[in-house]
């Protein structure tokens, strides 16, 4: 996920040094307004997330989850720093995942879309080492890791608040009509929460439910930035669909190699794993 809201660090005055002396105000870009997550808490959060995945799914999913998460979020960080939102930092959320946060918000909806899609697109790189180890060892367990990396990025494209898909597709829908964005994001958000509850992903379901409620309570849905043009809306939709197709292709390739029975078996096995097929 990515957070395009600006970071903020409050001022702290010295104690016992007498009246404060006036100091020149440095430009905003020179101040570290996004100090990032403390090292100890980052390690603890990562360990908690890895432990939960290992307990629920096994060691290869824990490894793929952490590697996939870090590469995914680093994609957001690279885009934020490149597009004027930096310095960006990665935050690990215990038991849930992570988020990338910039020091300032996106200057336009177009930049916000690019940042949102950078995570899932760049995150697919994390599948490469799992394919490589499988090719070197012949152990199919590594294909499960490659599949899980792809699924992490694909699920993040779901247009449900606060996932990347809502930030990438929301402005496109709002360009058509603001009510279309609200109806689509809240409807799909409710479906994703229901999916989480049906499949025992209770922590994820609660997290997404809070995201949907936050959107319901928000006064203005669109940031006070330049909206997408029609050309940008078309490009955004195309990139969204292409990124989703790439994630699905990587995941199905990994599962097809794992089952050895072709695309049909890969679709069926993936669907059962995700609770979408019996």
Short mmCIF file of C-alpha atoms in Angstrom, two decimals, residues 130-273:
data_model
loop_
_atom_site.label_atom_id
_atom_site.label_comp_id
_atom_site.label_asym_id
_atom_site.label_seq_id
_atom_site.Cartn_x
_atom_site.Cartn_y
_atom_site.Cartn_z
CA UNK A 130 11.72 -17.98 -6.13
CA UNK A 131 11.56 -19.04 -9.78
CA UNK A 132 15.37 -19.08 -9.85
CA UNK A 133 15.72 -21.33 -6.80
CA UNK A 134 13.05 -23.68 -8.20
CA UNK A 135 14.93 -23.86 -11.50
CA UNK A 136 18.18 -24.62 -9.66
CA UNK A 137 16.82 -27.17 -7.16
CA UNK A 138 13.70 -28.57 -8.80
CA UNK A 139 11.87 -28.23 -5.47
CA UNK A 140 8.27 -27.15 -6.28
CA UNK A 141 7.81 -25.52 -2.88
CA UNK A 142 9.57 -22.43 -4.27
CA UNK A 143 6.87 -22.10 -6.91
CA UNK A 144 4.38 -21.62 -4.08
CA UNK A 145 6.47 -18.68 -2.96
CA UNK A 146 6.48 -17.16 -6.46
CA UNK A 147 2.70 -17.65 -6.66
CA UNK A 148 2.20 -15.96 -3.30
CA UNK A 149 4.28 -12.95 -4.33
CA UNK A 150 2.04 -12.52 -7.38
CA UNK A 151 -1.12 -12.91 -5.32
CA UNK A 152 0.02 -10.30 -2.79
CA UNK A 153 0.39 -7.76 -5.59
CA UNK A 154 -2.80 -8.82 -7.36
CA UNK A 155 -4.93 -8.55 -4.21
CA UNK A 156 -3.47 -5.11 -3.55
CA UNK A 157 -4.98 -4.00 -6.86
CA UNK A 158 -8.49 -4.65 -5.55
CA UNK A 159 -10.25 -1.26 -5.71
CA UNK A 160 -11.14 -1.39 -2.02
CA UNK A 161 -10.02 1.26 0.47
CA UNK A 162 -7.22 1.53 1.51
CA UNK A 163 -5.55 -0.83 -1.01
CA UNK A 164 -3.55 0.47 -3.97
CA UNK A 165 -6.34 -0.35 -6.39
CA UNK A 166 -8.63 2.24 -4.78
CA UNK A 167 -6.01 4.96 -5.31
CA UNK A 168 -5.25 3.85 -8.87
CA UNK A 169 -8.80 3.28 -10.12
CA UNK A 170 -10.68 5.74 -7.90
CA UNK A 171 -9.57 8.89 -9.78
CA UNK A 172 -10.53 7.23 -13.08
CA UNK A 173 -14.03 6.49 -11.82
CA UNK A 174 -14.31 9.98 -10.33
CA UNK A 175 -13.43 11.44 -13.74
CA UNK A 176 -16.60 9.81 -15.06
CA UNK A 177 -18.70 10.79 -12.04
CA UNK A 178 -17.85 11.20 -8.32
CA UNK A 179 -20.77 8.99 -7.31
CA UNK A 180 -19.42 6.17 -9.48
CA UNK A 181 -16.19 6.18 -7.48
CA UNK A 182 -18.02 6.11 -4.16
CA UNK A 183 -20.41 3.35 -5.18
CA UNK A 184 -17.68 1.18 -6.72
CA UNK A 185 -15.10 1.54 -3.96
CA UNK A 186 -17.53 1.04 -1.12
CA UNK A 187 -19.32 -1.84 -2.85
CA UNK A 188 -16.10 -3.66 -3.69
CA UNK A 189 -14.74 -2.83 -0.25
CA UNK A 190 -17.73 -4.53 1.34
CA UNK A 191 -17.23 -7.58 -0.88
CA UNK A 192 -13.53 -7.82 0.05
CA UNK A 193 -14.40 -7.58 3.76
CA UNK A 194 -16.97 -10.35 3.28
CA UNK A 195 -14.37 -12.46 1.47
CA UNK A 196 -11.96 -12.01 4.36
CA UNK A 197 -14.55 -13.09 6.90
CA UNK A 198 -15.59 -16.11 4.82
CA UNK A 199 -11.97 -17.28 4.46
CA UNK A 200 -10.89 -16.77 8.05
CA UNK A 201 -8.75 -13.70 7.30
CA UNK A 202 -10.27 -11.87 10.24
CA UNK A 203 -7.41 -9.43 10.84
CA UNK A 204 -7.40 -8.41 7.17
CA UNK A 205 -11.20 -8.12 7.16
CA UNK A 206 -11.16 -5.80 10.18
CA UNK A 207 -8.38 -3.71 8.64
CA UNK A 208 -10.28 -3.32 5.37
CA UNK A 209 -13.53 -2.62 7.21
CA UNK A 210 -11.82 0.24 9.03
CA UNK A 211 -10.60 1.53 5.68
CA UNK A 212 -14.11 1.46 4.24
CA UNK A 213 -15.53 3.21 7.32
CA UNK A 214 -12.81 5.85 7.08
CA UNK A 215 -13.85 6.55 3.49
CA UNK A 216 -17.49 6.77 4.50
CA UNK A 217 -16.68 9.38 7.14
CA UNK A 218 -14.40 11.41 4.88
CA UNK A 219 -15.89 14.69 3.77
CA UNK A 220 -13.96 15.23 0.53
CA UNK A 221 -12.90 12.10 -1.28
CA UNK A 222 -10.66 13.71 -3.86
CA UNK A 223 -7.51 15.55 -2.75
CA UNK A 224 -7.13 19.22 -3.55
CA UNK A 225 -4.86 18.53 -6.50
CA UNK A 226 -5.09 18.60 -10.27
CA UNK A 227 -7.63 15.97 -11.42
CA UNK A 228 -6.97 13.50 -14.20
CA UNK A 229 -7.52 14.62 -17.75
CA UNK A 230 -9.45 12.25 -19.99
CA UNK A 231 -6.17 11.19 -21.61
CA UNK A 232 -4.64 10.49 -18.22
CA UNK A 233 -7.76 8.63 -17.12
CA UNK A 234 -7.49 6.35 -20.15
CA UNK A 235 -3.79 5.78 -19.52
CA UNK A 236 -4.47 5.08 -15.84
CA UNK A 237 -7.09 2.48 -16.66
CA UNK A 238 -4.79 0.85 -19.19
CA UNK A 239 -1.90 0.67 -16.72
CA UNK A 240 -4.20 -0.67 -14.01
CA UNK A 241 -5.44 -3.47 -16.26
CA UNK A 242 -1.92 -4.23 -17.55
CA UNK A 243 -0.53 -4.44 -14.01
CA UNK A 244 -3.35 -6.74 -12.95
CA UNK A 245 -2.80 -8.93 -16.00
CA UNK A 246 0.93 -9.15 -15.26
CA UNK A 247 0.28 -10.18 -11.64
CA UNK A 248 -2.23 -12.82 -12.76
CA UNK A 249 0.15 -14.12 -15.45
CA UNK A 250 3.03 -14.55 -12.97
CA UNK A 251 0.77 -16.25 -10.44
CA UNK A 252 -0.81 -18.62 -12.94
CA UNK A 253 2.57 -19.47 -14.45
CA UNK A 254 3.91 -20.41 -11.03
CA UNK A 255 0.83 -22.48 -10.21
CA UNK A 256 0.80 -24.19 -13.63
CA UNK A 257 4.42 -25.23 -13.14
CA UNK A 258 3.60 -26.39 -9.62
CA UNK A 259 0.63 -28.56 -10.59
CA UNK A 260 2.07 -29.64 -13.93
CA UNK A 261 -1.45 -29.79 -15.38
CA UNK A 262 -1.69 -26.58 -17.36
CA UNK A 263 -3.66 -23.36 -17.08
CA UNK A 264 -7.00 -24.96 -16.15
CA UNK A 265 -5.56 -26.69 -13.11
CA UNK A 266 -3.69 -23.50 -12.16
CA UNK A 267 -6.93 -21.49 -12.24
CA UNK A 268 -8.82 -24.11 -10.25
CA UNK A 269 -6.11 -24.53 -7.62
CA UNK A 270 -5.65 -20.77 -7.22
CA UNK A 271 -9.39 -20.30 -6.92
CA UNK A 272 -9.69 -22.93 -4.18
CA UNK A 273 -6.78 -21.44 -2.28
#
